Tab-separated table of N, CA and C in Angstrom:
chain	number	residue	atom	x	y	z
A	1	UNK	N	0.852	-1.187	0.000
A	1	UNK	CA	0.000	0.000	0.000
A	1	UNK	C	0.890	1.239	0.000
A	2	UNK	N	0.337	1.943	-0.853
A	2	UNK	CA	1.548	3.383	-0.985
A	2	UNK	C	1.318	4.265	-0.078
A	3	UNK	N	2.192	5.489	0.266
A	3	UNK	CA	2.023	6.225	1.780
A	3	UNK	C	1.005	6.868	1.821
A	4	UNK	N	0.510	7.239	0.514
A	4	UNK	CA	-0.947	8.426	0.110
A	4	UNK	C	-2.178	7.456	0.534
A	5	UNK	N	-2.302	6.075	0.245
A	5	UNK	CA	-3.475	5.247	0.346
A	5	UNK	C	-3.708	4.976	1.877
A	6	UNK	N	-2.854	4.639	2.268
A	6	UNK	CA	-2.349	4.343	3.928
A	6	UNK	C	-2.926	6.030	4.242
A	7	UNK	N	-2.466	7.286	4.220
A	7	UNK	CA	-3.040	8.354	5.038
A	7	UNK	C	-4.287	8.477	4.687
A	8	UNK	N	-4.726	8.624	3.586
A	8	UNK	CA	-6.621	8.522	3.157
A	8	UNK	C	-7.082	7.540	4.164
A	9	UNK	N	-7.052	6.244	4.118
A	9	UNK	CA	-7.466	4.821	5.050
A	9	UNK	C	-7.237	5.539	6.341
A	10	UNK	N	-6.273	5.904	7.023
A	10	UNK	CA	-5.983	6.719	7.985
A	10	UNK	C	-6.749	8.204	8.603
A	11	UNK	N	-6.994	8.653	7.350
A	11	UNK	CA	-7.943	10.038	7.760
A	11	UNK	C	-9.133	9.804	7.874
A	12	UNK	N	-9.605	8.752	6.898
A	12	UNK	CA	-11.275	8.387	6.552
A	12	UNK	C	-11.315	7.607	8.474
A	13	UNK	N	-10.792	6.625	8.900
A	13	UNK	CA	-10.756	6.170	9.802
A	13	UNK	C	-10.620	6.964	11.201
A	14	UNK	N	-9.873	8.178	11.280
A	14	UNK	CA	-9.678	9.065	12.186
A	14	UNK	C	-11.506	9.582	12.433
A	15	UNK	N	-11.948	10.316	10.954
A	15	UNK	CA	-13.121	10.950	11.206
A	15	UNK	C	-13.931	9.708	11.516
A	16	UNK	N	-14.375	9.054	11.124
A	16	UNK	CA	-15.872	8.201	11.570
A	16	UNK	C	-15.570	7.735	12.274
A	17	UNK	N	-13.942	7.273	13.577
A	17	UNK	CA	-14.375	7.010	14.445
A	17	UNK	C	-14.162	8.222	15.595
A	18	UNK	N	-13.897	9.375	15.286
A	18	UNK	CA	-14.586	10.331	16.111
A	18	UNK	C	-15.494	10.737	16.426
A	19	UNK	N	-16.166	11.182	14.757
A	19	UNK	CA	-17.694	11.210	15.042
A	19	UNK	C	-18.637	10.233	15.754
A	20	UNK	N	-17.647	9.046	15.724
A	20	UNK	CA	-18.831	8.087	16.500
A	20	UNK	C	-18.612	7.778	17.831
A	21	UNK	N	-17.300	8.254	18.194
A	21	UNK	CA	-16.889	8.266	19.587
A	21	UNK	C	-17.601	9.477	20.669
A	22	UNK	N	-17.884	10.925	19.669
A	22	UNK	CA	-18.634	11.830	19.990
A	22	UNK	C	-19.782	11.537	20.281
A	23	UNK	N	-20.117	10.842	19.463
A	23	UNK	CA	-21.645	10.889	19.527
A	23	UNK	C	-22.223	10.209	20.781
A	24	UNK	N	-21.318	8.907	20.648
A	24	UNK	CA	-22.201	7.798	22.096
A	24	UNK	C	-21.694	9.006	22.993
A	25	UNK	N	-20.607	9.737	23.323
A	25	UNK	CA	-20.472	10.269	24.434
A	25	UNK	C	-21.621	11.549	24.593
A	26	UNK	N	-22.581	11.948	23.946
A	26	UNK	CA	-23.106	12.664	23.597
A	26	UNK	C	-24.413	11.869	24.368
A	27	UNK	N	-24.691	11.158	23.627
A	27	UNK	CA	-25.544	10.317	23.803
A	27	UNK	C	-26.203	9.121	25.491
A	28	UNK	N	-24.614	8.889	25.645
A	28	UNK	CA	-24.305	7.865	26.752
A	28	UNK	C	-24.042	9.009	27.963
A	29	UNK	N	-23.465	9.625	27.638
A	29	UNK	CA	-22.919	10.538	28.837
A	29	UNK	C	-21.795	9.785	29.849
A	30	UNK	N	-21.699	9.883	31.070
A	30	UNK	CA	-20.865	8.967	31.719
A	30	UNK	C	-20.712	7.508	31.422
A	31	UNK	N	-21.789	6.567	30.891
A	31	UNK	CA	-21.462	5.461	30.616
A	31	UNK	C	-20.975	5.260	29.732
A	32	UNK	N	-20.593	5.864	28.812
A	32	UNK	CA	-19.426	5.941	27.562
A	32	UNK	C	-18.449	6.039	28.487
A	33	UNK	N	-17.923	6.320	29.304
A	33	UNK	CA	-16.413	6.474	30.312
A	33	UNK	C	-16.271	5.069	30.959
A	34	UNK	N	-15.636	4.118	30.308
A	34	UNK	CA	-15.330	2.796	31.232
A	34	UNK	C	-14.515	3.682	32.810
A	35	UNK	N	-15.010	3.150	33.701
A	35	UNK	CA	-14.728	3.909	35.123
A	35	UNK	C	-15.141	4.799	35.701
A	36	UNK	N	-16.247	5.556	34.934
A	36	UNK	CA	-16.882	6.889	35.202
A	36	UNK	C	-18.428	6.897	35.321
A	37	UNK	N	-18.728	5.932	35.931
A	37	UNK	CA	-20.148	5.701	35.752
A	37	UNK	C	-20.967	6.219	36.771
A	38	UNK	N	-20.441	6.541	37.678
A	38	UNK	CA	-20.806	6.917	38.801
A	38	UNK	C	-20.049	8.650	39.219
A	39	UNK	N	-19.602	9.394	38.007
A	39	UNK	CA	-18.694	10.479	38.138
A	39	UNK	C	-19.870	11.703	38.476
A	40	UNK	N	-21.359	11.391	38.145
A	40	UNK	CA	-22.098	12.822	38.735
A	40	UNK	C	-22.422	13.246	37.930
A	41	UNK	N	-23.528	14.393	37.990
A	41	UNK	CA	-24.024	15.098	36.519
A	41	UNK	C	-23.356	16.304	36.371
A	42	UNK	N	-22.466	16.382	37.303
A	42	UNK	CA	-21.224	17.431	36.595
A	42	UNK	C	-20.411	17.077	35.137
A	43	UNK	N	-19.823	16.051	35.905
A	43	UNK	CA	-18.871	15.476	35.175
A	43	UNK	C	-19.255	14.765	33.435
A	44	UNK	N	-20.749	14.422	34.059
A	44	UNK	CA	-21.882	14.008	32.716
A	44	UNK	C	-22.060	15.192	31.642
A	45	UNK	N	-22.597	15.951	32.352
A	45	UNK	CA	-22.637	17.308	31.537
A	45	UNK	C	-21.490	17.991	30.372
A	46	UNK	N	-20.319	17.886	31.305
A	46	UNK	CA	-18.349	18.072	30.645
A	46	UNK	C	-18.669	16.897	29.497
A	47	UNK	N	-18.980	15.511	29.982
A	47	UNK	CA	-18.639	14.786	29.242
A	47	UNK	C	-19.431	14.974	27.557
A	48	UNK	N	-20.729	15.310	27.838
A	48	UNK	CA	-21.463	15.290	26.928
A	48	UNK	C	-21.347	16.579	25.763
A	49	UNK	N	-21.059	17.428	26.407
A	49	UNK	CA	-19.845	19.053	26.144
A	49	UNK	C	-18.799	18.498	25.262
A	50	UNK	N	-18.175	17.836	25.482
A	50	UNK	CA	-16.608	17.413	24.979
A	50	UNK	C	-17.056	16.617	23.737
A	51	UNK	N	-17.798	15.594	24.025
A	51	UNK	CA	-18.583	14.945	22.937
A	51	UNK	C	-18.684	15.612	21.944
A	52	UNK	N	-20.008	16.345	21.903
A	52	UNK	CA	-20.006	17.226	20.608
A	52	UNK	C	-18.820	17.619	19.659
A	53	UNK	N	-17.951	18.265	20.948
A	53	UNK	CA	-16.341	19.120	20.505
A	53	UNK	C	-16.035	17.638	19.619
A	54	UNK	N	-15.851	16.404	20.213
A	54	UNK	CA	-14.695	15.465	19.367
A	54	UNK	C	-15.936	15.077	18.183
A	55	UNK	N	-16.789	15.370	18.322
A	55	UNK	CA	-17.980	14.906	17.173
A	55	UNK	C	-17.288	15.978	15.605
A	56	UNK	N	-17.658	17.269	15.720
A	56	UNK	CA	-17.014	18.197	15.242
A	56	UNK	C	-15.473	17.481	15.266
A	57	UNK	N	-14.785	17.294	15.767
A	57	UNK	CA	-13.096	17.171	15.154
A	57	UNK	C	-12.988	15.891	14.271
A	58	UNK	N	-14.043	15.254	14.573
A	58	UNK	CA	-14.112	14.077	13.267
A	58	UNK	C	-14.575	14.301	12.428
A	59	UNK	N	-15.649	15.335	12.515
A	59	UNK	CA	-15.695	16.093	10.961
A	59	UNK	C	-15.042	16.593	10.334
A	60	UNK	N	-13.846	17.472	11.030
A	60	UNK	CA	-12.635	17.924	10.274
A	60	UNK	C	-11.844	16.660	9.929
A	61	UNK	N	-12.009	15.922	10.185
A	61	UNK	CA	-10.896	14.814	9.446
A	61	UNK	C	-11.656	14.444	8.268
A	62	UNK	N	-12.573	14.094	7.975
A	62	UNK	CA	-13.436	14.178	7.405
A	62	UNK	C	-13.421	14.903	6.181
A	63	UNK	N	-13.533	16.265	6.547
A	63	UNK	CA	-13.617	17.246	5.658
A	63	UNK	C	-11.915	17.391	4.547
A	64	UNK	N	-11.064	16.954	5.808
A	64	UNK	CA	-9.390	16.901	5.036
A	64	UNK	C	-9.638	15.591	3.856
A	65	UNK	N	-10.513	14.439	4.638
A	65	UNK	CA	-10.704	13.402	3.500
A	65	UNK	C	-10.648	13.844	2.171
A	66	UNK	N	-11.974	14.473	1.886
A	66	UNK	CA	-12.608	15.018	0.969
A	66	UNK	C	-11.907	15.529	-0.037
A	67	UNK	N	-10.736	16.302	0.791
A	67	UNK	CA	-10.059	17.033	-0.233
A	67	UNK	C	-9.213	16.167	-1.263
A	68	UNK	N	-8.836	16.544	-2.244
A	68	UNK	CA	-8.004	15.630	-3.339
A	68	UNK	C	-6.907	16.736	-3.426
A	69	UNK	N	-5.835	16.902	-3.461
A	69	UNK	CA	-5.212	16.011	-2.609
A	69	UNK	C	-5.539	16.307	-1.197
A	70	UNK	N	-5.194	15.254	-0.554
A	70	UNK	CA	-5.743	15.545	1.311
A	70	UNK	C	-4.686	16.636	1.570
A	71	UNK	N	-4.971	17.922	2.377
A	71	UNK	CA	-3.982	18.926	2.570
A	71	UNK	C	-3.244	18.886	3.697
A	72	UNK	N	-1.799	18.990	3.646
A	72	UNK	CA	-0.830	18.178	4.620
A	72	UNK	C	-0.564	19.255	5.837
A	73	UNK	N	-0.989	20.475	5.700
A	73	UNK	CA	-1.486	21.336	6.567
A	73	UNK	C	-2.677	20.998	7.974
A	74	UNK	N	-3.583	20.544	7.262
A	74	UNK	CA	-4.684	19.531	7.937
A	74	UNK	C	-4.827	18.552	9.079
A	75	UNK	N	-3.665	17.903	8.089
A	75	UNK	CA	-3.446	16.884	8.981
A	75	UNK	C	-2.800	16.836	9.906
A	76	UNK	N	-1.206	17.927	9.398
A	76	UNK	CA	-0.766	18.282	10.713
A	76	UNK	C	-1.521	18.960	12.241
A	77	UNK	N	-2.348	19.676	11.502
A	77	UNK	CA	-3.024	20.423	12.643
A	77	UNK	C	-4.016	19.455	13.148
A	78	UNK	N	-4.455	18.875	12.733
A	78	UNK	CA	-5.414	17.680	13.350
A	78	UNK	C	-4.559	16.750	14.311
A	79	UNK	N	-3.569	16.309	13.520
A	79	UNK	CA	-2.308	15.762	13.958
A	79	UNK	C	-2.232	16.283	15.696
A	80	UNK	N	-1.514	17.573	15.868
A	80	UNK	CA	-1.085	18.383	16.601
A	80	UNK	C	-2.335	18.029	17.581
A	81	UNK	N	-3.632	18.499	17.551
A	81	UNK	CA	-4.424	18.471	18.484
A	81	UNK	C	-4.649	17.302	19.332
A	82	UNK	N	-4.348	16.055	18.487
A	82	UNK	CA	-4.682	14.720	18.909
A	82	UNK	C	-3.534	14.410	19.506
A	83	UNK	N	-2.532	14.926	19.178
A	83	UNK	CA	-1.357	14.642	20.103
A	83	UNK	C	-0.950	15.268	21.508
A	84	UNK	N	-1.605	16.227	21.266
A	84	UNK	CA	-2.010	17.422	22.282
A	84	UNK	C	-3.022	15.809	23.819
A	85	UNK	N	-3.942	15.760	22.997
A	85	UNK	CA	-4.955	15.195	23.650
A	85	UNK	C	-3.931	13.864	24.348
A	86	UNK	N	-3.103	13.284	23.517
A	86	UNK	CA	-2.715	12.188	24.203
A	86	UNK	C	-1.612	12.750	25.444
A	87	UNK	N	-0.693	14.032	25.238
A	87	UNK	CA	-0.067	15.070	26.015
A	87	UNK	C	-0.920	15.008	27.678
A	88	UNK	N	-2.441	15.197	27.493
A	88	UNK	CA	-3.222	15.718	28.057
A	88	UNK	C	-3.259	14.099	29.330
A	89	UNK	N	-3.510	13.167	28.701
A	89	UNK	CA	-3.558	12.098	29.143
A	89	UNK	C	-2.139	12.081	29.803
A	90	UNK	N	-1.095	11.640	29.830
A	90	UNK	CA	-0.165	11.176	29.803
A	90	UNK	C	0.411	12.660	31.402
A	91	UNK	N	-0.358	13.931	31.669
A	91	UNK	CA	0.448	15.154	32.730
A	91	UNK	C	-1.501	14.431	33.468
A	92	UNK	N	-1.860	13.680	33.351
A	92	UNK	CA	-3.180	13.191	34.030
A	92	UNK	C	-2.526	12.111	34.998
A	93	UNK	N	-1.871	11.296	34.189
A	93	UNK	CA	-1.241	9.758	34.615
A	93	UNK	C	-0.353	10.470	35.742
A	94	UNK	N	0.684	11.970	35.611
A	94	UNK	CA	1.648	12.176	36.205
A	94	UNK	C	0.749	12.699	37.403
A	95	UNK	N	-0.295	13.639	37.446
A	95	UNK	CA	-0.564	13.921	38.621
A	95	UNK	C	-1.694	13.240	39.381
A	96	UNK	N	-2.589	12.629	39.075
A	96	UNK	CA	-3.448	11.981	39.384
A	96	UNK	C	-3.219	10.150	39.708
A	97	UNK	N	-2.742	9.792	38.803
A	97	UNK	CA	-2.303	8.511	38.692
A	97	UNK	C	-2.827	7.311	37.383
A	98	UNK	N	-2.862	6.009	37.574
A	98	UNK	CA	-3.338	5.318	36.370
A	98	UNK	C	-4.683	5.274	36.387
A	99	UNK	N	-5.254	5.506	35.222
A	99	UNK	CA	-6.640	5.572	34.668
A	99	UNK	C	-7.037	4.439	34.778
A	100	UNK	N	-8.414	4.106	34.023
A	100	UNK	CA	-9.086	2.283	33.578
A	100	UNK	C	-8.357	2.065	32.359
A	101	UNK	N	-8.025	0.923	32.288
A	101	UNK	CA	-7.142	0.379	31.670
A	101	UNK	C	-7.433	0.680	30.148
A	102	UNK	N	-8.572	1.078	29.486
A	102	UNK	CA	-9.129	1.760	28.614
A	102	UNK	C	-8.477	2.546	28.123
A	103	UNK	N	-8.019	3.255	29.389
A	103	UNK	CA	-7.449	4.930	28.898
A	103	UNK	C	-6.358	5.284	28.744
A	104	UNK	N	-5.556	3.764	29.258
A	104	UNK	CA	-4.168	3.915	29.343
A	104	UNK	C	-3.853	3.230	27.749
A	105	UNK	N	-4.655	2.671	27.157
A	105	UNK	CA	-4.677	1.336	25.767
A	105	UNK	C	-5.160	2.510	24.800
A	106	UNK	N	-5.703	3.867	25.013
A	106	UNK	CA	-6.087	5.162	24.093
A	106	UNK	C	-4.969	6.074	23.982
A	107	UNK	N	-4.236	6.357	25.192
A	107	UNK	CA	-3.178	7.142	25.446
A	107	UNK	C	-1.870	6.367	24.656
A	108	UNK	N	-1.752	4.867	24.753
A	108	UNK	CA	-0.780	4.424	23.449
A	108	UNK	C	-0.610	4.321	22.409
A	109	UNK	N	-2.401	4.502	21.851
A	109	UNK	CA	-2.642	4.368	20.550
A	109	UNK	C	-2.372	5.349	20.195
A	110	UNK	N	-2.822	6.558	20.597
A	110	UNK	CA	-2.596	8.166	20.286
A	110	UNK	C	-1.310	8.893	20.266
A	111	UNK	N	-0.722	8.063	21.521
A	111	UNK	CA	0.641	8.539	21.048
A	111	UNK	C	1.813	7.165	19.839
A	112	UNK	N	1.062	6.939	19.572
A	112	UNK	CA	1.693	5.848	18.470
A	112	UNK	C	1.397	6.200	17.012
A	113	UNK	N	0.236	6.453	16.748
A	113	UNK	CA	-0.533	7.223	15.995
A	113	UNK	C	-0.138	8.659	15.110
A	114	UNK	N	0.431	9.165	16.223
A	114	UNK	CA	0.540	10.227	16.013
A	114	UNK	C	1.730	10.860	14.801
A	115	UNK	N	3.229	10.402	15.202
A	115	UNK	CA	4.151	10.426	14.749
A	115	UNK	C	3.631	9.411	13.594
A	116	UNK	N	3.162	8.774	12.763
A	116	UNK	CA	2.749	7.879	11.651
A	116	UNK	C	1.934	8.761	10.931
A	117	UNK	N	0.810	9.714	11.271
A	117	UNK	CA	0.348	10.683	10.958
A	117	UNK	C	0.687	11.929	10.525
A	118	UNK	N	1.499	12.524	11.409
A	118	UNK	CA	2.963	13.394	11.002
A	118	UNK	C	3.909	13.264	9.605
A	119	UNK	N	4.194	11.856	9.840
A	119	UNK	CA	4.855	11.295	8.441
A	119	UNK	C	4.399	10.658	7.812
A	120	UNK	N	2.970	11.071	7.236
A	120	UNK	CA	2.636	10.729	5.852
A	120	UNK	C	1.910	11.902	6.014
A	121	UNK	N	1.745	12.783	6.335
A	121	UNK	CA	0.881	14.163	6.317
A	121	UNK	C	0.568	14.386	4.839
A	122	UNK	N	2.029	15.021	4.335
A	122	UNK	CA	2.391	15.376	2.577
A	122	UNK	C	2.321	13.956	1.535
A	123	UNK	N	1.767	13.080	1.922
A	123	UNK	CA	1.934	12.057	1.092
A	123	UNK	C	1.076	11.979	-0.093
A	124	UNK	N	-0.157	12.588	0.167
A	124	UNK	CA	-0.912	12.527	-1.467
A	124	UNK	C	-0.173	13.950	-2.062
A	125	UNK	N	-0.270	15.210	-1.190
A	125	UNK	CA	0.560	15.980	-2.104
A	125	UNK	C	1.598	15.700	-2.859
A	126	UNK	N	2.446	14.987	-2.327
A	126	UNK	CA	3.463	14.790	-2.866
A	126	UNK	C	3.133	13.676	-4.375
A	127	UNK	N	2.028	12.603	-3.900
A	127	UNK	CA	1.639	11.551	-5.051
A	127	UNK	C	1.248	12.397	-6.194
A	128	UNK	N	0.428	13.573	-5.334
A	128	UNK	CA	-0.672	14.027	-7.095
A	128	UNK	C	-0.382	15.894	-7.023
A	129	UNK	N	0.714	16.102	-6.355
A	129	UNK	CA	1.178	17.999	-6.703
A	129	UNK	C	0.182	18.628	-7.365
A	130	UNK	N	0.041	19.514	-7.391
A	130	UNK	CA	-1.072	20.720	-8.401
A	130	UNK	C	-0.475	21.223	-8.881
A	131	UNK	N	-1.106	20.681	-10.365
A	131	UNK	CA	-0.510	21.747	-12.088
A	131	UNK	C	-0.063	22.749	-11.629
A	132	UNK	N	1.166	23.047	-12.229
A	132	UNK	CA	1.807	24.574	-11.961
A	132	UNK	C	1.200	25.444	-13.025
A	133	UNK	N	1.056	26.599	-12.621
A	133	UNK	CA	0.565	27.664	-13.463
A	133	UNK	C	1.780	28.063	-14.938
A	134	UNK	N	1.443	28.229	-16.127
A	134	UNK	CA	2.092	28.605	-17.271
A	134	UNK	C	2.950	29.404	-16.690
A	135	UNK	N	4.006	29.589	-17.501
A	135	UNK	CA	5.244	30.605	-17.156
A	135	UNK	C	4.643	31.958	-18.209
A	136	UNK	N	5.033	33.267	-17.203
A	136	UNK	CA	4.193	34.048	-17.878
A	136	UNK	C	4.847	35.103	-18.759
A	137	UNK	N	6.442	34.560	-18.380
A	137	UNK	CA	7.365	35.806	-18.515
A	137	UNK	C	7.490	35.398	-20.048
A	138	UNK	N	7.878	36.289	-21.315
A	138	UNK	CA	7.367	36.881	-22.557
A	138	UNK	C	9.565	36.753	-23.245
Protein backbone atom coordinates (compact mmCIF):
# COMPACT_ATOMS: atom_id res chain seq x y z
CA UNK A 1 0.00 0.00 0.00
CA UNK A 2 1.55 3.38 -0.99
CA UNK A 3 2.02 6.23 1.78
CA UNK A 4 -0.95 8.43 0.11
CA UNK A 5 -3.48 5.25 0.35
CA UNK A 6 -2.35 4.34 3.93
CA UNK A 7 -3.04 8.35 5.04
CA UNK A 8 -6.62 8.52 3.16
CA UNK A 9 -7.47 4.82 5.05
CA UNK A 10 -5.98 6.72 7.98
CA UNK A 11 -7.94 10.04 7.76
CA UNK A 12 -11.27 8.39 6.55
CA UNK A 13 -10.76 6.17 9.80
CA UNK A 14 -9.68 9.06 12.19
CA UNK A 15 -13.12 10.95 11.21
CA UNK A 16 -15.87 8.20 11.57
CA UNK A 17 -14.37 7.01 14.44
CA UNK A 18 -14.59 10.33 16.11
CA UNK A 19 -17.69 11.21 15.04
CA UNK A 20 -18.83 8.09 16.50
CA UNK A 21 -16.89 8.27 19.59
CA UNK A 22 -18.63 11.83 19.99
CA UNK A 23 -21.65 10.89 19.53
CA UNK A 24 -22.20 7.80 22.10
CA UNK A 25 -20.47 10.27 24.43
CA UNK A 26 -23.11 12.66 23.60
CA UNK A 27 -25.54 10.32 23.80
CA UNK A 28 -24.31 7.87 26.75
CA UNK A 29 -22.92 10.54 28.84
CA UNK A 30 -20.87 8.97 31.72
CA UNK A 31 -21.46 5.46 30.62
CA UNK A 32 -19.43 5.94 27.56
CA UNK A 33 -16.41 6.47 30.31
CA UNK A 34 -15.33 2.80 31.23
CA UNK A 35 -14.73 3.91 35.12
CA UNK A 36 -16.88 6.89 35.20
CA UNK A 37 -20.15 5.70 35.75
CA UNK A 38 -20.81 6.92 38.80
CA UNK A 39 -18.69 10.48 38.14
CA UNK A 40 -22.10 12.82 38.74
CA UNK A 41 -24.02 15.10 36.52
CA UNK A 42 -21.22 17.43 36.60
CA UNK A 43 -18.87 15.48 35.17
CA UNK A 44 -21.88 14.01 32.72
CA UNK A 45 -22.64 17.31 31.54
CA UNK A 46 -18.35 18.07 30.65
CA UNK A 47 -18.64 14.79 29.24
CA UNK A 48 -21.46 15.29 26.93
CA UNK A 49 -19.85 19.05 26.14
CA UNK A 50 -16.61 17.41 24.98
CA UNK A 51 -18.58 14.95 22.94
CA UNK A 52 -20.01 17.23 20.61
CA UNK A 53 -16.34 19.12 20.50
CA UNK A 54 -14.69 15.47 19.37
CA UNK A 55 -17.98 14.91 17.17
CA UNK A 56 -17.01 18.20 15.24
CA UNK A 57 -13.10 17.17 15.15
CA UNK A 58 -14.11 14.08 13.27
CA UNK A 59 -15.70 16.09 10.96
CA UNK A 60 -12.63 17.92 10.27
CA UNK A 61 -10.90 14.81 9.45
CA UNK A 62 -13.44 14.18 7.41
CA UNK A 63 -13.62 17.25 5.66
CA UNK A 64 -9.39 16.90 5.04
CA UNK A 65 -10.70 13.40 3.50
CA UNK A 66 -12.61 15.02 0.97
CA UNK A 67 -10.06 17.03 -0.23
CA UNK A 68 -8.00 15.63 -3.34
CA UNK A 69 -5.21 16.01 -2.61
CA UNK A 70 -5.74 15.55 1.31
CA UNK A 71 -3.98 18.93 2.57
CA UNK A 72 -0.83 18.18 4.62
CA UNK A 73 -1.49 21.34 6.57
CA UNK A 74 -4.68 19.53 7.94
CA UNK A 75 -3.45 16.88 8.98
CA UNK A 76 -0.77 18.28 10.71
CA UNK A 77 -3.02 20.42 12.64
CA UNK A 78 -5.41 17.68 13.35
CA UNK A 79 -2.31 15.76 13.96
CA UNK A 80 -1.09 18.38 16.60
CA UNK A 81 -4.42 18.47 18.48
CA UNK A 82 -4.68 14.72 18.91
CA UNK A 83 -1.36 14.64 20.10
CA UNK A 84 -2.01 17.42 22.28
CA UNK A 85 -4.95 15.20 23.65
CA UNK A 86 -2.72 12.19 24.20
CA UNK A 87 -0.07 15.07 26.01
CA UNK A 88 -3.22 15.72 28.06
CA UNK A 89 -3.56 12.10 29.14
CA UNK A 90 -0.16 11.18 29.80
CA UNK A 91 0.45 15.15 32.73
CA UNK A 92 -3.18 13.19 34.03
CA UNK A 93 -1.24 9.76 34.62
CA UNK A 94 1.65 12.18 36.21
CA UNK A 95 -0.56 13.92 38.62
CA UNK A 96 -3.45 11.98 39.38
CA UNK A 97 -2.30 8.51 38.69
CA UNK A 98 -3.34 5.32 36.37
CA UNK A 99 -6.64 5.57 34.67
CA UNK A 100 -9.09 2.28 33.58
CA UNK A 101 -7.14 0.38 31.67
CA UNK A 102 -9.13 1.76 28.61
CA UNK A 103 -7.45 4.93 28.90
CA UNK A 104 -4.17 3.92 29.34
CA UNK A 105 -4.68 1.34 25.77
CA UNK A 106 -6.09 5.16 24.09
CA UNK A 107 -3.18 7.14 25.45
CA UNK A 108 -0.78 4.42 23.45
CA UNK A 109 -2.64 4.37 20.55
CA UNK A 110 -2.60 8.17 20.29
CA UNK A 111 0.64 8.54 21.05
CA UNK A 112 1.69 5.85 18.47
CA UNK A 113 -0.53 7.22 15.99
CA UNK A 114 0.54 10.23 16.01
CA UNK A 115 4.15 10.43 14.75
CA UNK A 116 2.75 7.88 11.65
CA UNK A 117 0.35 10.68 10.96
CA UNK A 118 2.96 13.39 11.00
CA UNK A 119 4.85 11.30 8.44
CA UNK A 120 2.64 10.73 5.85
CA UNK A 121 0.88 14.16 6.32
CA UNK A 122 2.39 15.38 2.58
CA UNK A 123 1.93 12.06 1.09
CA UNK A 124 -0.91 12.53 -1.47
CA UNK A 125 0.56 15.98 -2.10
CA UNK A 126 3.46 14.79 -2.87
CA UNK A 127 1.64 11.55 -5.05
CA UNK A 128 -0.67 14.03 -7.09
CA UNK A 129 1.18 18.00 -6.70
CA UNK A 130 -1.07 20.72 -8.40
CA UNK A 131 -0.51 21.75 -12.09
CA UNK A 132 1.81 24.57 -11.96
CA UNK A 133 0.57 27.66 -13.46
CA UNK A 134 2.09 28.60 -17.27
CA UNK A 135 5.24 30.60 -17.16
CA UNK A 136 4.19 34.05 -17.88
CA UNK A 137 7.37 35.81 -18.52
CA UNK A 138 7.37 36.88 -22.56
Amino acid sequence: MTRAKTLRGLVLTMGYACVAIGIAHVLLGNASIPGAESAGPTIDSLGRFFGAIFAGYGLAWLWAARQRPIPATAVRLLTAVFLLGALGRLLSLAVEGWPHAFQVALAALELALSPLLFWLADAEEKAHPAPRAPDATV
